[in-house]
């Protein structure tokens, strides 16, 4: 436990980010405890993705500080590659490496970025494929897999680096409805295993079930945060109510 | 002037079917100058393409100026400038000696080629979804690792076909080095002509350039076939992959279908 971050595993203070004239994040404060799951909800363009991308330094913040695992990552002195090795991120578009087999997708980064031996990386990759139920796809190329399978492989690829934090960026948004379940099931298992996660999602029932905390992002600020019950069943803010009503119409609550 | 009746088929027959030792040397010079210049041009093009994408503005400017100058001026001018301004040495590698004129040609053609390759390589890299670089970086890989393992292998599929056309061009462009006194294929033909005033020497040398470029067409088809095959390698049995990889004619036929 470090003074940095006040004991929270991830701690954001006054984080702002702008792209040219558009302020995407405006003074975000957010704490995430170890082994907890925080879900970010909010309309498209509310800043959920940018927030996640700032935490693994795919984007540089313009103001504010981010502390991860006791380390201030926004001071420009951090070893970016080392930091990213302990933060896994999964994207909406999977972003698997199409020129490599599933197994190679899982072993490349552990071997090249972390220096794991070939045998160790293979062992871990096969164990992960077993865990996600895709052992028989080890030697297939990603384009031979369904969207749901590809996204499960992308999750496994991130887990292969043994991260301490997982960032999930709307990972079911590109999937056909019938494929969403298998991916969320895997995330649920991850949560149960105690993985610290920050999850940007439109799946409200999933958030209700898995999150320890739900944050409603609205135009770059956190409009409201609390337990899933507080936010999803009894929101205090008008904006939150409006957003949830729109989602409900879309049939996703 | 010769009419077709007076056409000296004998000269062509001799030059095509009975090449002498001097010719063989000239052919060899054309081949190695082409290959070395192309390889060095690709290397320069890659460096310039990476500089073009650098965060450090002076690198980008340097890359832009390089392309501006070397695509915007005739290669013949570049060749003569390097020939007259630098007295490049003879490279002696024991059994293989590269004359000064050949080295001059290699330097000029490489630098010129690099400017064209930069655009081709940049287009190849640009064609890869930026999510690939982000995925690689977010797994903790360095920029260099991501480029080498993720981006360039995928970009190669886009880069290889125009690269092949560049090499086809390169083999023909080496003939310009005749003007700085390099004894390559064209110089050999010109020498024959200047002793006899028979234009047939140029027909014969055109035939030899065609042999080179046609041979390359097959090699290129083979390479592109392999790239395509590796993309869907699991569609083919091991035997089919071997045939596709080792039989250019077969690969050619598959490509035509």
Short mmCIF file of C-alpha atoms in Angstrom, two decimals:
data_model
loop_
_atom_site.label_atom_id
_atom_site.label_comp_id
_atom_site.label_asym_id
_atom_site.label_seq_id
_atom_site.Cartn_x
_atom_site.Cartn_y
_atom_site.Cartn_z
CA UNK A 1 0.00 0.00 0.00
CA UNK A 2 1.51 3.26 -1.10
CA UNK A 3 0.75 6.86 -0.30
CA UNK A 4 0.47 7.27 -4.03
CA UNK A 5 -3.09 6.59 -5.08
CA UNK A 6 -4.30 6.49 -1.44
CA UNK A 7 -4.38 2.71 -1.47
CA UNK A 8 -6.45 2.46 -4.61
CA UNK A 9 -5.03 0.31 -7.38
CA UNK A 10 -5.90 2.92 -9.98
CA UNK A 11 -6.48 6.54 -9.07
CA UNK A 12 -7.28 9.39 -11.45
CA UNK A 13 -7.21 12.99 -10.24
CA UNK A 14 -8.48 15.83 -12.39
CA UNK A 15 -7.73 14.08 -15.66
CA UNK A 16 -8.42 16.18 -18.75
CA UNK A 17 -7.82 15.39 -22.38
CA UNK A 18 -8.58 17.37 -25.48
CA UNK A 19 -8.27 16.60 -29.17
CA UNK A 20 -7.73 19.90 -30.95
CA UNK A 21 -10.76 21.95 -29.90
CA UNK A 22 -12.78 19.09 -28.48
CA UNK A 23 -12.46 18.48 -24.75
CA UNK A 24 -13.08 14.76 -24.39
CA UNK A 25 -12.33 14.41 -20.69
CA UNK A 26 -12.80 17.22 -18.21
CA UNK A 27 -11.45 16.84 -14.68
CA UNK A 28 -12.12 13.14 -14.16
CA UNK A 29 -11.62 11.74 -10.64
CA UNK A 30 -11.88 7.99 -10.39
CA UNK A 31 -10.63 5.38 -7.93
CA UNK A 32 -10.50 1.67 -8.61
CA UNK A 33 -9.71 -0.79 -5.82
CA UNK A 34 -7.68 -3.90 -6.37
CA UNK A 35 -9.82 -6.94 -7.33
CA UNK A 36 -12.79 -4.77 -8.12
CA UNK A 37 -14.66 -4.15 -11.35
CA UNK A 38 -15.63 -0.65 -12.41
CA UNK A 39 -18.02 -0.26 -15.32
CA UNK A 40 -18.07 2.93 -17.36
CA UNK A 41 -21.41 3.63 -19.00
CA UNK A 42 -22.50 6.53 -21.12
CA UNK A 43 -23.34 7.49 -24.66
CA UNK A 44 -20.90 7.09 -27.53
CA UNK A 45 -18.49 10.01 -27.46
CA UNK A 46 -18.84 10.55 -23.71
CA UNK A 47 -15.14 9.75 -23.22
CA UNK A 48 -15.20 6.13 -22.03
CA UNK A 49 -12.66 4.88 -24.58
CA UNK A 50 -10.38 7.88 -24.15
CA UNK A 51 -10.38 7.36 -20.40
CA UNK A 52 -9.26 3.74 -20.82
CA UNK A 53 -6.66 4.70 -23.41
CA UNK A 54 -5.18 7.31 -21.04
CA UNK A 55 -4.69 4.64 -18.37
CA UNK A 56 -2.33 2.59 -20.53
CA UNK A 57 -0.81 5.71 -22.11
CA UNK A 58 -2.11 5.13 -25.62
CA UNK A 59 -3.17 8.75 -25.09
CA UNK A 60 -1.31 11.42 -23.10
CA UNK A 61 -3.39 13.36 -20.61
CA UNK A 62 -3.32 17.14 -20.87
CA UNK A 63 -3.90 17.73 -17.16
CA UNK A 64 -4.28 15.70 -13.98
CA UNK A 65 -2.51 12.62 -12.65
CA UNK A 66 -3.06 8.91 -13.00
CA UNK A 67 -1.59 6.50 -10.48
CA UNK A 68 -1.50 2.78 -11.25
CA UNK A 69 -0.22 0.27 -8.70
CA UNK A 70 1.47 3.01 -6.67
CA UNK A 71 3.24 4.47 -9.69
CA UNK A 72 2.42 7.87 -11.12
CA UNK A 73 2.25 7.22 -14.84
CA UNK A 74 1.47 10.72 -16.08
CA UNK A 75 4.77 12.40 -15.14
CA UNK A 76 6.53 11.39 -18.34
CA UNK A 77 9.19 9.40 -16.50
CA UNK A 78 7.50 6.04 -16.54
CA UNK A 79 8.78 3.16 -18.71
CA UNK A 80 5.77 2.94 -21.01
CA UNK A 81 6.49 -0.58 -22.28
CA UNK A 82 6.96 -1.95 -18.75
CA UNK A 83 3.76 -0.26 -17.61
CA UNK A 84 1.74 -1.67 -20.50
CA UNK A 85 2.96 -5.15 -19.70
CA UNK A 86 0.95 -5.08 -16.50
CA UNK A 87 -2.12 -3.47 -18.04
CA UNK A 88 -4.04 -5.58 -20.51
CA UNK A 89 -6.44 -3.88 -22.92
CA UNK A 90 -9.04 -5.47 -25.16
CA UNK A 91 -10.46 -3.47 -28.04
CA UNK A 92 -13.86 -3.39 -29.69
CA UNK A 93 -12.27 -4.46 -33.01
CA UNK A 94 -10.29 -7.40 -31.43
CA UNK A 95 -7.10 -6.30 -33.27
CA UNK A 96 -5.69 -9.81 -33.40
CA UNK A 97 -2.58 -10.18 -35.54
CA UNK A 98 -4.01 -11.67 -38.76
CA UNK A 99 -0.69 -13.00 -40.08
CA UNK A 100 -0.15 -15.18 -37.03
CA UNK A 101 -1.91 -18.24 -35.70
CA UNK A 102 -3.93 -18.04 -32.52
CA UNK A 103 -1.07 -19.63 -30.62
CA UNK A 104 1.47 -17.17 -32.06
CA UNK A 105 -0.83 -14.28 -31.15
CA UNK A 106 -0.66 -15.47 -27.55
CA UNK A 107 3.06 -16.19 -27.35
CA UNK A 108 4.59 -13.26 -29.25
CA UNK A 109 4.41 -10.52 -26.62
CA UNK A 110 5.38 -12.71 -23.64
CA UNK A 111 8.45 -13.87 -25.55
CA UNK A 112 9.53 -10.63 -27.18
CA UNK A 113 8.41 -7.98 -24.69
CA UNK A 114 8.88 -9.88 -21.45
CA UNK A 115 11.59 -12.32 -22.48
CA UNK A 116 9.71 -15.47 -21.51
CA UNK A 117 11.15 -18.69 -22.88
CA UNK A 118 9.42 -20.31 -25.82
CA UNK A 119 8.41 -23.30 -23.72
CA UNK A 120 6.97 -21.18 -20.92
CA UNK A 121 5.07 -18.95 -23.33
CA UNK A 122 3.64 -22.01 -25.12
CA UNK A 123 2.60 -23.65 -21.86
CA UNK A 124 0.83 -20.55 -20.70
CA UNK A 125 -0.80 -19.96 -24.09
CA UNK A 126 -2.16 -23.51 -24.20
CA UNK A 127 -3.45 -23.21 -20.64
CA UNK A 128 -5.24 -19.98 -21.56
CA UNK A 129 -6.72 -21.52 -24.72
CA UNK A 130 -7.96 -24.39 -22.57
CA UNK A 131 -9.52 -21.91 -20.17
CA UNK A 132 -11.38 -20.10 -22.95
CA UNK A 133 -12.34 -23.38 -24.59
CA UNK A 134 -10.49 -22.80 -27.87
CA UNK A 135 -7.66 -25.32 -27.62
CA UNK A 136 -8.58 -26.85 -30.96
CA UNK A 137 -8.15 -23.45 -32.65
CA UNK A 138 -4.51 -23.02 -31.59
CA UNK A 139 -3.12 -23.37 -35.10
CA UNK A 140 -5.88 -21.52 -36.94
CA UNK A 141 -5.50 -18.00 -38.28
CA UNK A 142 -7.82 -15.40 -36.70
CA UNK A 143 -9.94 -14.97 -39.84
CA UNK A 144 -11.12 -18.57 -39.46
CA UNK A 145 -12.71 -17.78 -36.10
CA UNK A 146 -16.10 -16.26 -35.30
CA UNK A 147 -16.19 -12.75 -33.83
CA UNK A 148 -16.89 -14.12 -30.38
CA UNK A 149 -14.00 -16.56 -30.65
CA UNK A 150 -11.68 -13.80 -31.87
CA UNK A 151 -12.60 -11.59 -28.96
CA UNK A 152 -12.02 -14.44 -26.50
CA UNK A 153 -8.60 -14.95 -28.08
CA UNK A 154 -7.93 -11.20 -27.73
CA UNK A 155 -8.75 -11.45 -24.03
CA UNK A 156 -6.47 -14.47 -23.70
CA UNK A 157 -3.72 -12.61 -25.55
CA UNK A 158 -3.92 -9.81 -22.98
CA UNK A 159 -3.99 -12.33 -20.12
CA UNK A 160 -0.88 -14.04 -21.50
CA UNK A 161 1.11 -11.06 -20.23
CA UNK A 162 -0.21 -11.77 -16.71
CA UNK A 163 -1.55 -8.24 -16.26
CA UNK A 164 -2.62 -6.84 -12.91
CA UNK A 165 -5.30 -4.69 -14.51
CA UNK A 166 -7.56 -5.27 -17.49
CA UNK A 167 -9.17 -2.52 -19.53
CA UNK A 168 -12.09 -3.65 -21.69
CA UNK A 169 -13.16 -1.14 -24.32
CA UNK A 170 -16.70 -2.01 -25.46
CA UNK A 171 -15.54 -5.48 -26.29
CA UNK A 172 -18.97 -6.78 -27.30
CA UNK A 173 -20.07 -3.80 -29.41
CA UNK A 174 -18.87 -5.30 -32.70
CA UNK A 175 -20.36 -8.72 -32.04
CA UNK A 176 -23.55 -10.30 -33.30
CA UNK A 177 -26.03 -10.56 -30.42
CA UNK A 178 -25.78 -14.35 -30.23
CA UNK A 179 -22.00 -14.13 -29.76
CA UNK A 180 -22.03 -11.61 -26.91
CA UNK A 181 -22.86 -14.17 -24.22
CA UNK A 182 -19.73 -16.27 -24.61
CA UNK A 183 -17.49 -13.20 -24.29
CA UNK A 184 -19.30 -11.79 -21.27
CA UNK A 185 -19.21 -15.20 -19.64
CA UNK A 186 -15.42 -15.13 -19.89
CA UNK A 187 -15.27 -11.62 -18.41
CA UNK A 188 -17.54 -12.77 -15.57
CA UNK A 189 -15.11 -15.60 -14.80
CA UNK A 190 -12.25 -13.12 -14.83
CA UNK A 191 -14.07 -10.91 -12.35
CA UNK A 192 -14.71 -13.88 -10.10
CA UNK A 193 -11.02 -14.77 -10.19
CA UNK A 194 -10.31 -11.33 -8.68
CA UNK A 195 -8.96 -9.51 -11.74
CA UNK A 196 -9.06 -5.73 -11.39
CA UNK A 197 -10.99 -4.40 -14.36
CA UNK A 198 -12.25 -1.18 -15.85
CA UNK A 199 -14.94 -1.95 -18.37
CA UNK A 200 -16.52 0.44 -20.84
CA UNK A 201 -19.79 -1.19 -21.83
CA UNK A 202 -23.30 -0.76 -23.15
CA UNK A 203 -24.40 -4.05 -21.56
CA UNK A 204 -26.32 -2.78 -18.55
CA UNK A 205 -27.41 -6.19 -17.26
CA UNK A 206 -23.77 -7.26 -17.34
CA UNK A 207 -22.74 -4.12 -15.44
CA UNK A 208 -25.45 -4.73 -12.87
CA UNK A 209 -24.28 -8.27 -12.31
CA UNK A 210 -20.49 -7.89 -12.31
CA UNK A 211 -19.56 -4.32 -11.37
CA UNK A 212 -18.63 -3.19 -7.89
CA UNK A 213 -19.00 0.37 -9.07
CA UNK A 214 -20.71 1.97 -12.04
CA UNK A 215 -19.70 5.38 -13.39
CA UNK A 216 -21.92 7.31 -15.75
CA UNK A 217 -19.82 9.42 -18.11
CA UNK A 218 -21.51 12.39 -19.68
CA UNK A 219 -19.67 14.76 -22.04
CA UNK A 220 -16.28 14.15 -20.45
CA UNK A 221 -17.28 14.33 -16.81
CA UNK A 222 -18.46 11.67 -14.37
CA UNK A 223 -22.11 12.56 -14.02
CA UNK A 224 -22.84 10.03 -11.33
CA UNK A 225 -21.17 7.07 -9.70
CA UNK A 226 -22.21 4.44 -7.21
CA UNK A 227 -23.12 0.79 -6.85
CA UNK A 228 -24.85 -0.81 -9.82
CA UNK A 229 -28.08 -0.75 -7.86
CA UNK A 230 -27.81 2.96 -7.13
CA UNK A 231 -26.96 3.97 -10.67
CA UNK A 232 -29.01 1.54 -12.71
CA UNK A 233 -32.11 1.22 -10.52
CA UNK A 234 -32.32 4.53 -8.71
CA UNK A 235 -30.27 7.17 -10.49
CA UNK A 236 -30.29 10.56 -8.77
CA UNK A 237 -29.30 12.64 -11.77
CA UNK A 238 -31.69 13.58 -14.52
CA UNK A 239 -29.01 12.98 -17.21
CA UNK A 240 -28.44 9.44 -15.96
CA UNK A 241 -32.16 8.74 -16.04
CA UNK A 242 -32.38 10.04 -19.61
CA UNK A 243 -29.47 7.90 -20.73
CA UNK A 244 -30.86 4.76 -19.11
CA UNK A 245 -34.27 5.42 -20.62
CA UNK A 246 -32.70 5.59 -24.07
CA UNK A 247 -30.78 2.37 -23.48
CA UNK A 248 -33.94 0.71 -22.23
CA UNK A 249 -35.74 1.65 -25.44
CA UNK A 250 -32.85 -0.02 -27.27
CA UNK A 251 -33.75 -3.16 -25.34
CA UNK A 252 -30.42 -3.71 -23.63
CA UNK A 253 -31.29 -3.36 -19.94
CA UNK B 1 20.61 1.70 -93.52
CA UNK B 2 19.60 -1.90 -93.86
CA UNK B 3 16.32 -2.96 -95.27
CA UNK B 4 14.75 -6.11 -93.90
CA UNK B 5 16.24 -8.09 -96.79
CA UNK B 6 19.72 -7.09 -95.81
CA UNK B 7 18.97 -7.82 -92.16
CA UNK B 8 21.96 -9.58 -90.67
CA UNK B 9 20.36 -12.51 -88.85
CA UNK B 10 23.77 -13.98 -88.37
CA UNK B 11 24.77 -11.28 -85.91
CA UNK B 12 21.65 -11.87 -83.85
CA UNK B 13 22.20 -15.64 -84.01
CA UNK B 14 25.73 -15.22 -82.75
CA UNK B 15 24.84 -12.78 -79.98
CA UNK B 16 21.94 -14.90 -78.75
CA UNK B 17 23.25 -18.42 -79.10
CA UNK B 18 26.99 -17.99 -78.94
CA UNK B 19 27.59 -15.39 -76.25
CA UNK B 20 31.28 -14.82 -75.59
CA UNK B 21 33.15 -14.22 -72.37
CA UNK B 22 33.05 -10.43 -72.65
CA UNK B 23 29.28 -10.59 -73.04
CA UNK B 24 28.96 -12.88 -70.03
CA UNK B 25 30.86 -10.37 -67.91
CA UNK B 26 28.64 -7.54 -69.11
CA UNK B 27 25.54 -9.59 -68.29
CA UNK B 28 26.89 -10.31 -64.83
CA UNK B 29 27.57 -6.59 -64.24
CA UNK B 30 23.99 -5.73 -65.21
CA UNK B 31 22.64 -8.39 -62.87
CA UNK B 32 24.67 -7.50 -59.81
CA UNK B 33 24.31 -3.75 -60.22
CA UNK B 34 20.52 -4.24 -60.47
CA UNK B 35 20.25 -6.51 -57.45
CA UNK B 36 22.52 -4.51 -55.14
CA UNK B 37 20.92 -1.20 -56.14
CA UNK B 38 17.42 -2.57 -55.56
CA UNK B 39 18.27 -4.07 -52.17
CA UNK B 40 20.01 -0.87 -51.06
CA UNK B 41 17.11 1.16 -52.48
CA UNK B 42 14.63 -0.82 -50.39
CA UNK B 43 16.77 -0.27 -47.29
CA UNK B 44 17.01 3.47 -47.96
CA UNK B 45 13.29 3.62 -48.71
CA UNK B 46 12.48 1.88 -45.42
CA UNK B 47 14.67 4.29 -43.45
CA UNK B 48 13.11 7.28 -45.24
CA UNK B 49 9.59 5.91 -44.69
CA UNK B 50 10.23 5.49 -40.96
CA UNK B 51 11.71 8.99 -40.82
CA UNK B 52 8.62 10.28 -42.60
CA UNK B 53 6.50 8.92 -39.73
CA UNK B 54 8.85 10.13 -36.98
CA UNK B 55 7.70 12.33 -34.09
CA UNK B 56 10.88 14.37 -34.61
CA UNK B 57 10.11 17.03 -37.26
CA UNK B 58 13.67 17.36 -38.72
CA UNK B 59 13.53 13.67 -39.69
CA UNK B 60 10.29 14.27 -41.54
CA UNK B 61 11.75 17.29 -43.33
CA UNK B 62 14.86 15.37 -44.31
CA UNK B 63 12.73 12.57 -45.71
CA UNK B 64 10.57 15.02 -47.66
CA UNK B 65 13.58 16.83 -49.12
CA UNK B 66 15.16 13.53 -50.12
CA UNK B 67 12.10 12.43 -52.08
CA UNK B 68 11.59 15.90 -53.52
CA UNK B 69 15.10 16.05 -54.96
CA UNK B 70 15.61 12.50 -56.15
CA UNK B 71 12.18 11.99 -57.68
CA UNK B 72 12.21 15.46 -59.16
CA UNK B 73 15.46 15.26 -61.11
CA UNK B 74 16.61 12.88 -63.87
CA UNK B 75 18.48 9.82 -62.72
CA UNK B 76 21.00 10.51 -65.48
CA UNK B 77 21.82 13.89 -63.89
CA UNK B 78 22.20 12.20 -60.49
CA UNK B 79 24.44 9.56 -62.02
CA UNK B 80 26.71 12.14 -63.65
CA UNK B 81 26.85 14.26 -60.53
CA UNK B 82 27.99 11.35 -58.39
CA UNK B 83 30.37 10.19 -61.12
CA UNK B 84 32.06 13.59 -61.46
CA UNK B 85 31.88 14.81 -57.86
CA UNK B 86 33.08 11.65 -56.08
CA UNK B 87 35.94 9.45 -57.07
CA UNK B 88 34.51 6.22 -55.72
CA UNK B 89 37.01 3.41 -55.13
CA UNK B 90 37.33 0.00 -56.72
CA UNK B 91 35.99 -2.63 -54.34
CA UNK B 92 38.15 -5.73 -54.31
CA UNK B 93 36.54 -8.74 -52.68
CA UNK B 94 39.17 -11.27 -53.72
CA UNK B 95 37.45 -13.27 -56.45
CA UNK B 96 35.01 -10.45 -57.17
CA UNK B 97 36.08 -6.92 -58.08
CA UNK B 98 33.53 -4.14 -58.38
CA UNK B 99 34.94 -1.40 -60.64
CA UNK B 100 34.61 2.23 -59.66
CA UNK B 101 31.99 2.86 -62.37
CA UNK B 102 29.86 0.00 -61.06
CA UNK B 103 30.04 1.36 -57.53
CA UNK B 104 29.09 4.81 -58.82
CA UNK B 105 26.10 3.32 -60.64
CA UNK B 106 25.08 1.36 -57.54
CA UNK B 107 25.26 4.46 -55.34
CA UNK B 108 23.31 6.65 -57.77
CA UNK B 109 20.65 4.05 -58.58
CA UNK B 110 20.21 3.09 -54.89
CA UNK B 111 19.65 6.66 -53.78
CA UNK B 112 17.25 7.29 -56.66
CA UNK B 113 15.40 4.04 -56.02
CA UNK B 114 15.13 4.77 -52.28
CA UNK B 115 13.03 7.84 -53.03
CA UNK B 116 10.51 5.75 -54.97
CA UNK B 117 10.59 2.90 -52.47
CA UNK B 118 9.84 5.31 -49.63
CA UNK B 119 6.45 6.04 -51.16
CA UNK B 120 5.73 2.37 -51.79
CA UNK B 121 6.74 1.32 -48.28
CA UNK B 122 4.80 4.18 -46.70
CA UNK B 123 1.68 3.20 -48.61
CA UNK B 124 2.18 -0.38 -47.41
CA UNK B 125 2.53 0.67 -43.78
CA UNK B 126 -0.42 3.07 -44.08
CA UNK B 127 -2.59 0.24 -45.38
CA UNK B 128 -2.33 -1.58 -42.04
CA UNK B 129 -5.09 -0.74 -39.58
CA UNK B 130 -3.73 1.46 -36.80
CA UNK B 131 -5.31 -0.90 -34.28
CA UNK B 132 -2.49 -3.32 -35.08
CA UNK B 133 0.18 -0.93 -33.81
CA UNK B 134 -1.94 -0.10 -30.78
CA UNK B 135 -2.51 -3.75 -29.98
CA UNK B 136 1.21 -4.47 -30.22
CA UNK B 137 2.15 -1.47 -28.08
CA UNK B 138 -0.48 -2.19 -25.48
CA UNK B 139 1.05 -5.65 -25.05
CA UNK B 140 4.27 -3.91 -24.02
CA UNK B 141 6.13 -4.30 -27.30
CA UNK B 142 8.46 -1.50 -28.34
CA UNK B 143 7.93 0.49 -31.53
CA UNK B 144 10.73 -1.45 -33.22
CA UNK B 145 9.32 -4.83 -32.20
CA UNK B 146 5.84 -3.83 -33.33
CA UNK B 147 7.17 -2.64 -36.70
CA UNK B 148 9.28 -5.72 -37.32
CA UNK B 149 6.88 -8.38 -36.06
CA UNK B 150 3.44 -6.92 -36.71
CA UNK B 151 3.37 -4.04 -39.18
CA UNK B 152 6.03 -4.81 -41.78
CA UNK B 153 5.14 -8.50 -42.26
CA UNK B 154 1.57 -7.44 -43.05
CA UNK B 155 2.65 -4.45 -45.13
CA UNK B 156 4.87 -6.75 -47.21
CA UNK B 157 1.82 -8.07 -49.07
CA UNK B 158 1.08 -4.55 -50.26
CA UNK B 159 4.73 -3.63 -50.87
CA UNK B 160 5.92 -6.68 -52.82
CA UNK B 161 3.95 -6.28 -56.10
CA UNK B 162 5.08 -2.68 -56.82
CA UNK B 163 8.55 -3.59 -55.55
CA UNK B 164 8.69 -6.22 -58.27
CA UNK B 165 7.82 -3.65 -60.89
CA UNK B 166 10.53 -1.38 -59.52
CA UNK B 167 13.09 -4.16 -59.97
CA UNK B 168 11.94 -4.74 -63.53
CA UNK B 169 12.57 -1.05 -64.14
CA UNK B 170 15.89 -1.18 -62.34
CA UNK B 171 17.29 -3.86 -64.65
CA UNK B 172 16.56 -1.66 -67.65
CA UNK B 173 17.71 1.57 -66.00
CA UNK B 174 21.17 0.13 -65.33
CA UNK B 175 21.79 0.66 -69.07
CA UNK B 176 22.24 4.36 -68.29
CA UNK B 177 25.49 3.49 -66.53
CA UNK B 178 26.95 2.90 -69.99
CA UNK B 179 27.26 6.69 -70.15
CA UNK B 180 29.78 6.76 -67.29
CA UNK B 181 31.82 4.00 -68.86
CA UNK B 182 30.45 0.94 -67.09
CA UNK B 183 30.79 -2.12 -69.29
CA UNK B 184 27.35 -3.65 -68.88
CA UNK B 185 24.89 -5.22 -71.35
CA UNK B 186 24.15 -2.08 -73.32
CA UNK B 187 27.82 -1.05 -73.49
CA UNK B 188 28.60 -4.48 -74.93
CA UNK B 189 25.99 -3.98 -77.66
CA UNK B 190 27.13 -0.45 -78.37
CA UNK B 191 30.70 -1.69 -78.75
CA UNK B 192 29.59 -4.26 -81.33
CA UNK B 193 27.63 -1.61 -83.17
CA UNK B 194 30.46 0.92 -83.23
CA UNK B 195 32.74 -1.63 -84.91
CA UNK B 196 30.22 -2.78 -87.54
CA UNK B 197 27.40 -0.20 -87.70
CA UNK B 198 24.91 -3.07 -87.55
CA UNK B 199 21.71 -2.16 -85.64
CA UNK B 200 21.16 -5.88 -85.08
CA UNK B 201 23.38 -5.62 -82.02
CA UNK B 202 20.62 -3.65 -80.33
CA UNK B 203 18.01 -6.25 -81.24
CA UNK B 204 20.23 -8.89 -79.69
CA UNK B 205 20.72 -6.90 -76.50
CA UNK B 206 16.98 -6.17 -76.33
CA UNK B 207 16.49 -9.94 -76.39
CA UNK B 208 18.80 -10.32 -73.40
CA UNK B 209 16.97 -7.63 -71.42
CA UNK B 210 13.76 -9.50 -72.21
CA UNK B 211 15.30 -12.69 -70.88
CA UNK B 212 16.14 -10.90 -67.61
CA UNK B 213 12.77 -9.20 -67.16
CA UNK B 214 10.82 -12.32 -68.16
CA UNK B 215 12.79 -14.47 -65.73
CA UNK B 216 12.02 -11.90 -63.06
CA UNK B 217 8.31 -11.99 -63.92
CA UNK B 218 8.32 -15.67 -63.02
CA UNK B 219 10.24 -15.10 -59.80
CA UNK B 220 7.84 -12.32 -58.87
CA UNK B 221 4.81 -14.49 -59.57
CA UNK B 222 6.35 -17.15 -57.39
CA UNK B 223 6.96 -14.72 -54.52
CA UNK B 224 3.45 -13.25 -54.72
CA UNK B 225 2.00 -16.74 -54.92
CA UNK B 226 3.85 -17.69 -51.77
CA UNK B 227 2.56 -14.62 -49.96
CA UNK B 228 -0.99 -15.40 -51.01
CA UNK B 229 -0.52 -19.05 -50.07
CA UNK B 230 0.74 -18.23 -46.60
CA UNK B 231 -2.41 -16.21 -46.07
CA UNK B 232 -4.60 -19.26 -46.50
CA UNK B 233 -2.03 -21.94 -45.94
CA UNK B 234 -4.56 -24.14 -44.18
CA UNK B 235 -6.59 -24.43 -47.39
CA UNK B 236 -3.75 -26.32 -49.02
CA UNK B 237 -2.29 -29.65 -48.14
CA UNK B 238 1.42 -29.78 -47.44
CA UNK B 239 2.02 -31.32 -50.87
CA UNK B 240 0.07 -28.56 -52.61
CA UNK B 241 2.01 -25.94 -50.69
CA UNK B 242 5.27 -27.53 -51.83
CA UNK B 243 4.12 -27.52 -55.44
CA UNK B 244 2.93 -23.94 -55.18
CA UNK B 245 6.19 -22.89 -53.58
CA UNK B 246 8.64 -24.72 -55.80
CA UNK B 247 7.04 -24.78 -59.20
CA UNK B 248 6.82 -21.27 -60.64
CA UNK B 249 4.95 -22.49 -63.71
CA UNK B 250 2.39 -24.15 -61.52
CA UNK B 251 2.15 -21.01 -59.40
CA UNK B 252 1.71 -18.98 -62.54
CA UNK B 253 -1.12 -21.20 -63.75
CA UNK B 254 -2.84 -21.02 -60.39
CA UNK B 255 -2.57 -17.24 -60.49
CA UNK B 256 -4.10 -17.13 -63.97
CA UNK B 257 -7.15 -19.13 -62.93
#
